[in-house]
């Protein structure tokens, strides 16, 4: 049940970020993501690993999405003068909180596939809703697929390392997740 709540909480955070950016209230997404991250962290049995994941995801967001913005490949709505808008950075932090929880089943190899497909799909959905615009569509989509494949793979490795090499098994008999 916790995995389902984690998944649903991330979806709510995604919608809050996208719709907040569309309607000129990007702070709404930031607040939703911070609340999701805080609540998930309080309920987490692997707080140290989660903290590492959030830190890595935030740094990745600033570098990756900041680069896409600087290259002029993506225009982020609700953006202020940062390398990447706060709502997208907050969304990366929220995504990081799924790695040890609703995505705990994810292994590094499968993370590459999930990132390569899911990353661009999320951005294309955000574009259709008006939160972003892919200026250089082909380049941005390829960069998103490669970047998210690498980032999701790396985050699963960070999670495993932060848990001391243990593989999380959320669906195992007797599991508390």
PDB file of C-alpha atoms in Angstrom:
ATOM      1  CA  UNK A   1       0.000   0.000   0.000  1.00  0.00           C
ATOM      2  CA  UNK A   2       2.909   2.374   0.698  1.00  0.00           C
ATOM      3  CA  UNK A   3       4.227   1.858  -2.826  1.00  0.00           C
ATOM      4  CA  UNK A   4       0.847   2.806  -4.257  1.00  0.00           C
ATOM      5  CA  UNK A   5       0.688   5.911  -2.055  1.00  0.00           C
ATOM      6  CA  UNK A   6       4.212   6.848  -3.144  1.00  0.00           C
ATOM      7  CA  UNK A   7       3.304   6.441  -6.811  1.00  0.00           C
ATOM      8  CA  UNK A   8       0.096   8.459  -6.402  1.00  0.00           C
ATOM      9  CA  UNK A   9       1.903  11.185  -4.465  1.00  0.00           C
ATOM     10  CA  UNK A  10       4.459  11.577  -7.238  1.00  0.00           C
ATOM     11  CA  UNK A  11       1.703  11.788  -9.853  1.00  0.00           C
ATOM     12  CA  UNK A  12      -0.005  14.542  -7.853  1.00  0.00           C
ATOM     13  CA  UNK A  13       3.303  16.399  -7.602  1.00  0.00           C
ATOM     14  CA  UNK A  14       3.856  16.082 -11.385  1.00  0.00           C
ATOM     15  CA  UNK A  15       0.406  17.466 -12.156  1.00  0.00           C
ATOM     16  CA  UNK A  16       0.871  20.306  -9.658  1.00  0.00           C
ATOM     17  CA  UNK A  17       4.191  21.254 -11.281  1.00  0.00           C
ATOM     18  CA  UNK A  18       2.884  21.145 -14.821  1.00  0.00           C
ATOM     19  CA  UNK A  19      -0.435  22.874 -14.162  1.00  0.00           C
ATOM     20  CA  UNK A  20       1.218  25.411 -11.865  1.00  0.00           C
ATOM     21  CA  UNK A  21       3.681  26.329 -14.630  1.00  0.00           C
ATOM     22  CA  UNK A  22       0.878  26.531 -17.197  1.00  0.00           C
ATOM     23  CA  UNK A  23      -1.212  28.850 -15.045  1.00  0.00           C
ATOM     24  CA  UNK A  24       1.606  31.143 -13.912  1.00  0.00           C
ATOM     25  CA  UNK A  25       1.855  29.653 -10.430  1.00  0.00           C
ATOM     26  CA  UNK A  26       5.033  27.550 -10.552  1.00  0.00           C
ATOM     27  CA  UNK A  27       5.302  27.819  -6.756  1.00  0.00           C
ATOM     28  CA  UNK A  28       2.321  25.446  -6.547  1.00  0.00           C
ATOM     29  CA  UNK A  29       4.394  22.604  -7.973  1.00  0.00           C
ATOM     30  CA  UNK A  30       7.333  23.424  -5.726  1.00  0.00           C
ATOM     31  CA  UNK A  31       5.088  23.324  -2.659  1.00  0.00           C
ATOM     32  CA  UNK A  32       3.519  20.026  -3.769  1.00  0.00           C
ATOM     33  CA  UNK A  33       6.932  18.458  -4.391  1.00  0.00           C
ATOM     34  CA  UNK A  34       8.396  19.672  -1.101  1.00  0.00           C
ATOM     35  CA  UNK A  35       5.348  18.317   0.745  1.00  0.00           C
ATOM     36  CA  UNK A  36       5.629  14.973  -1.078  1.00  0.00           C
ATOM     37  CA  UNK A  37       9.363  14.687  -0.390  1.00  0.00           C
ATOM     38  CA  UNK A  38       8.920  15.631   3.292  1.00  0.00           C
ATOM     39  CA  UNK A  39       6.019  13.249   3.911  1.00  0.00           C
ATOM     40  CA  UNK A  40       7.736  10.406   2.094  1.00  0.00           C
ATOM     41  CA  UNK A  41      10.976  11.015   3.954  1.00  0.00           C
ATOM     42  CA  UNK A  42       9.181  10.990   7.320  1.00  0.00           C
ATOM     43  CA  UNK A  43       7.540   7.659   6.445  1.00  0.00           C
ATOM     44  CA  UNK A  44      10.709   6.173   4.963  1.00  0.00           C
ATOM     45  CA  UNK A  45      12.693   3.317   6.412  1.00  0.00           C
ATOM     46  CA  UNK A  46      15.712   4.342   4.317  1.00  0.00           C
ATOM     47  CA  UNK A  47      16.060   8.057   5.024  1.00  0.00           C
ATOM     48  CA  UNK A  48      19.794   8.206   4.424  1.00  0.00           C
ATOM     49  CA  UNK A  49      19.461   6.620   0.983  1.00  0.00           C
ATOM     50  CA  UNK A  50      16.527   8.885   0.162  1.00  0.00           C
ATOM     51  CA  UNK A  51      18.501  11.979   1.171  1.00  0.00           C
ATOM     52  CA  UNK A  52      21.365  10.962  -1.127  1.00  0.00           C
ATOM     53  CA  UNK A  53      18.934  10.376  -3.981  1.00  0.00           C
ATOM     54  CA  UNK A  54      17.273  13.757  -3.552  1.00  0.00           C
ATOM     55  CA  UNK A  55      20.645  15.531  -3.434  1.00  0.00           C
ATOM     56  CA  UNK A  56      21.841  13.743  -6.574  1.00  0.00           C
ATOM     57  CA  UNK A  57      18.569  14.392  -8.384  1.00  0.00           C
ATOM     58  CA  UNK A  58      18.604  18.104  -7.550  1.00  0.00           C
ATOM     59  CA  UNK A  59      22.164  18.469  -8.844  1.00  0.00           C
ATOM     60  CA  UNK A  60      21.245  16.510 -11.960  1.00  0.00           C
ATOM     61  CA  UNK A  61      18.194  18.697 -12.563  1.00  0.00           C
ATOM     62  CA  UNK A  62      20.166  21.913 -12.327  1.00  0.00           C
ATOM     63  CA  UNK A  63      22.860  20.608 -14.688  1.00  0.00           C
ATOM     64  CA  UNK A  64      20.685  18.662 -17.142  1.00  0.00           C
ATOM     65  CA  UNK A  65      17.574  20.819 -17.469  1.00  0.00           C
ATOM     66  CA  UNK A  66      19.710  23.924 -17.088  1.00  0.00           C
ATOM     67  CA  UNK A  67      21.788  22.775 -20.070  1.00  0.00           C
ATOM     68  CA  UNK A  68      18.693  22.078 -22.163  1.00  0.00           C
ATOM     69  CA  UNK A  69      17.422  25.573 -21.373  1.00  0.00           C
ATOM     70  CA  UNK A  70      20.799  27.204 -22.082  1.00  0.00           C
ATOM     71  CA  UNK A  71      21.050  25.368 -25.402  1.00  0.00           C
ATOM     72  CA  UNK A  72      17.650  26.780 -26.283  1.00  0.00           C
ATOM     73  CA  UNK A  73      16.195  23.316 -26.860  1.00  0.00           C
ATOM     74  CA  UNK A  74      13.483  23.588 -24.185  1.00  0.00           C
ATOM     75  CA  UNK A  75      11.557  26.629 -22.994  1.00  0.00           C
ATOM     76  CA  UNK A  76      10.260  26.108 -19.462  1.00  0.00           C
ATOM     77  CA  UNK A  77       7.175  28.088 -18.456  1.00  0.00           C
ATOM     78  CA  UNK A  78       7.261  29.743 -15.071  1.00  0.00           C
ATOM     79  CA  UNK A  79      11.021  30.002 -15.330  1.00  0.00           C
ATOM     80  CA  UNK A  80      13.067  32.501 -13.375  1.00  0.00           C
ATOM     81  CA  UNK A  81      16.749  33.351 -13.771  1.00  0.00           C
ATOM     82  CA  UNK A  82      18.144  30.020 -12.577  1.00  0.00           C
ATOM     83  CA  UNK A  83      19.858  27.368 -14.670  1.00  0.00           C
ATOM     84  CA  UNK A  84      16.623  25.349 -14.424  1.00  0.00           C
ATOM     85  CA  UNK A  85      13.237  26.450 -13.101  1.00  0.00           C
ATOM     86  CA  UNK A  86      12.513  25.664  -9.464  1.00  0.00           C
ATOM     87  CA  UNK A  87       9.453  23.588 -10.362  1.00  0.00           C
ATOM     88  CA  UNK A  88      11.463  21.214 -12.555  1.00  0.00           C
ATOM     89  CA  UNK A  89      14.201  20.886  -9.904  1.00  0.00           C
ATOM     90  CA  UNK A  90      11.543  20.133  -7.282  1.00  0.00           C
ATOM     91  CA  UNK A  91      10.014  17.557  -9.609  1.00  0.00           C
ATOM     92  CA  UNK A  92      13.356  15.773  -9.920  1.00  0.00           C
ATOM     93  CA  UNK A  93      13.552  15.662  -6.106  1.00  0.00           C
ATOM     94  CA  UNK A  94      10.073  14.146  -6.001  1.00  0.00           C
ATOM     95  CA  UNK A  95      11.051  11.579  -8.629  1.00  0.00           C
ATOM     96  CA  UNK A  96      14.074  10.639  -6.518  1.00  0.00           C
ATOM     97  CA  UNK A  97      11.708   9.765  -3.675  1.00  0.00           C
ATOM     98  CA  UNK A  98      10.151   7.032  -5.827  1.00  0.00           C
ATOM     99  CA  UNK A  99      13.409   5.121  -6.382  1.00  0.00           C
ATOM    100  CA  UNK A 100      13.451   3.368  -2.980  1.00  0.00           C
ATOM    101  CA  UNK A 101       9.680   3.113  -2.774  1.00  0.00           C
ATOM    102  CA  UNK A 102       7.263   2.640  -5.691  1.00  0.00           C
ATOM    103  CA  UNK A 103      10.216   1.995  -8.027  1.00  0.00           C
ATOM    104  CA  UNK A 104      12.170  -0.164  -5.577  1.00  0.00           C
ATOM    105  CA  UNK A 105      11.738  -3.132  -7.926  1.00  0.00           C
ATOM    106  CA  UNK A 106      13.756  -1.297 -10.580  1.00  0.00           C
ATOM    107  CA  UNK A 107      17.147  -2.756 -11.435  1.00  0.00           C
ATOM    108  CA  UNK A 108      19.844  -0.706 -13.173  1.00  0.00           C
ATOM    109  CA  UNK A 109      19.300  -2.304 -16.591  1.00  0.00           C
ATOM    110  CA  UNK A 110      15.566  -1.754 -16.528  1.00  0.00           C
ATOM    111  CA  UNK A 111      16.145   1.777 -15.217  1.00  0.00           C
ATOM    112  CA  UNK A 112      17.849   2.637 -18.506  1.00  0.00           C
ATOM    113  CA  UNK A 113      14.755   1.572 -20.452  1.00  0.00           C
ATOM    114  CA  UNK A 114      12.361   3.318 -18.067  1.00  0.00           C
ATOM    115  CA  UNK A 115      14.372   6.537 -18.206  1.00  0.00           C
ATOM    116  CA  UNK A 116      14.815   6.476 -21.990  1.00  0.00           C
ATOM    117  CA  UNK A 117      11.068   6.057 -22.540  1.00  0.00           C
ATOM    118  CA  UNK A 118       9.460   7.634 -19.475  1.00  0.00           C
ATOM    119  CA  UNK A 119      11.594  10.778 -19.358  1.00  0.00           C
ATOM    120  CA  UNK A 120      10.742  12.027 -22.853  1.00  0.00           C
ATOM    121  CA  UNK A 121       7.103  10.948 -22.451  1.00  0.00           C
ATOM    122  CA  UNK A 122       6.754  13.085 -19.310  1.00  0.00           C
ATOM    123  CA  UNK A 123       8.242  16.101 -21.088  1.00  0.00           C
ATOM    124  CA  UNK A 124       6.042  15.559 -24.154  1.00  0.00           C
ATOM    125  CA  UNK A 125       3.008  15.391 -21.863  1.00  0.00           C
ATOM    126  CA  UNK A 126       4.111  18.598 -20.170  1.00  0.00           C
ATOM    127  CA  UNK A 127       4.506  20.196 -23.600  1.00  0.00           C
ATOM    128  CA  UNK A 128       1.006  19.181 -24.688  1.00  0.00           C
ATOM    129  CA  UNK A 129      -0.359  20.788 -21.529  1.00  0.00           C
ATOM    130  CA  UNK A 130       1.663  23.962 -22.160  1.00  0.00           C
ATOM    131  CA  UNK A 131       4.216  23.798 -19.312  1.00  0.00           C
ATOM    132  CA  UNK A 132       7.214  23.560 -21.635  1.00  0.00           C
ATOM    133  CA  UNK A 133       7.997  23.932 -25.300  1.00  0.00           C
ATOM    134  CA  UNK A 134      10.474  21.723 -27.087  1.00  0.00           C
ATOM    135  CA  UNK A 135      12.142  24.266 -29.381  1.00  0.00           C
ATOM    136  CA  UNK A 136      14.569  21.841 -31.016  1.00  0.00           C
ATOM    137  CA  UNK A 137      12.204  18.866 -30.940  1.00  0.00           C
ATOM    138  CA  UNK A 138      14.504  16.173 -32.326  1.00  0.00           C
ATOM    139  CA  UNK A 139      17.592  17.229 -30.383  1.00  0.00           C
ATOM    140  CA  UNK A 140      15.633  17.756 -27.177  1.00  0.00           C
ATOM    141  CA  UNK A 141      13.872  14.387 -27.427  1.00  0.00           C
ATOM    142  CA  UNK A 142      17.139  12.545 -28.060  1.00  0.00           C
ATOM    143  CA  UNK A 143      18.832  14.437 -25.215  1.00  0.00           C
ATOM    144  CA  UNK A 144      15.912  13.668 -22.901  1.00  0.00           C
ATOM    145  CA  UNK A 145      16.008   9.963 -23.754  1.00  0.00           C
ATOM    146  CA  UNK A 146      19.761   9.692 -23.227  1.00  0.00           C
ATOM    147  CA  UNK A 147      19.842  11.983 -20.183  1.00  0.00           C
ATOM    148  CA  UNK A 148      16.946  10.295 -18.411  1.00  0.00           C
ATOM    149  CA  UNK A 149      18.295   6.829 -19.220  1.00  0.00           C
ATOM    150  CA  UNK A 150      21.615   7.727 -17.619  1.00  0.00           C
ATOM    151  CA  UNK A 151      20.037   9.606 -14.705  1.00  0.00           C
ATOM    152  CA  UNK A 152      17.552   6.855 -13.821  1.00  0.00           C
ATOM    153  CA  UNK A 153      20.279   4.210 -14.073  1.00  0.00           C
ATOM    154  CA  UNK A 154      22.616   6.301 -11.908  1.00  0.00           C
ATOM    155  CA  UNK A 155      19.928   6.965  -9.306  1.00  0.00           C
ATOM    156  CA  UNK A 156      19.266   3.225  -8.955  1.00  0.00           C
ATOM    157  CA  UNK A 157      22.995   2.691  -8.393  1.00  0.00           C
ATOM    158  CA  UNK A 158      23.105   5.512  -5.826  1.00  0.00           C
ATOM    159  CA  UNK A 159      20.110   3.964  -4.057  1.00  0.00           C
ATOM    160  CA  UNK A 160      21.745   0.540  -3.943  1.00  0.00           C
ATOM    161  CA  UNK A 161      25.044   1.989  -2.690  1.00  0.00           C
ATOM    162  CA  UNK A 162      23.321   4.164  -0.067  1.00  0.00           C
ATOM    163  CA  UNK A 163      21.478   1.104   1.221  1.00  0.00           C
ATOM    164  CA  UNK A 164      24.832  -0.643   1.628  1.00  0.00           C
ATOM    165  CA  UNK A 165      24.513  -2.667  -1.557  1.00  0.00           C
ATOM    166  CA  UNK A 166      21.216  -4.200  -0.479  1.00  0.00           C
ATOM    167  CA  UNK A 167      18.579  -4.785  -3.100  1.00  0.00           C
ATOM    168  CA  UNK A 168      15.193  -3.549  -1.992  1.00  0.00           C
ATOM    169  CA  UNK A 169      12.406  -6.108  -2.380  1.00  0.00           C
ATOM    170  CA  UNK A 170       9.131  -4.249  -1.766  1.00  0.00           C
ATOM    171  CA  UNK A 171       6.956  -7.191  -2.771  1.00  0.00           C
ATOM    172  CA  UNK A 172       8.714  -9.874  -0.729  1.00  0.00           C
ATOM    173  CA  UNK A 173       6.766 -11.816   1.888  1.00  0.00           C
ATOM    174  CA  UNK A 174       7.076 -10.124   5.257  1.00  0.00           C
ATOM    175  CA  UNK A 175       8.200  -6.840   3.708  1.00  0.00           C
ATOM    176  CA  UNK A 176       7.136  -3.721   5.586  1.00  0.00           C
ATOM    177  CA  UNK A 177       6.856  -1.614   2.423  1.00  0.00           C
TER     178      UNK A 177
END
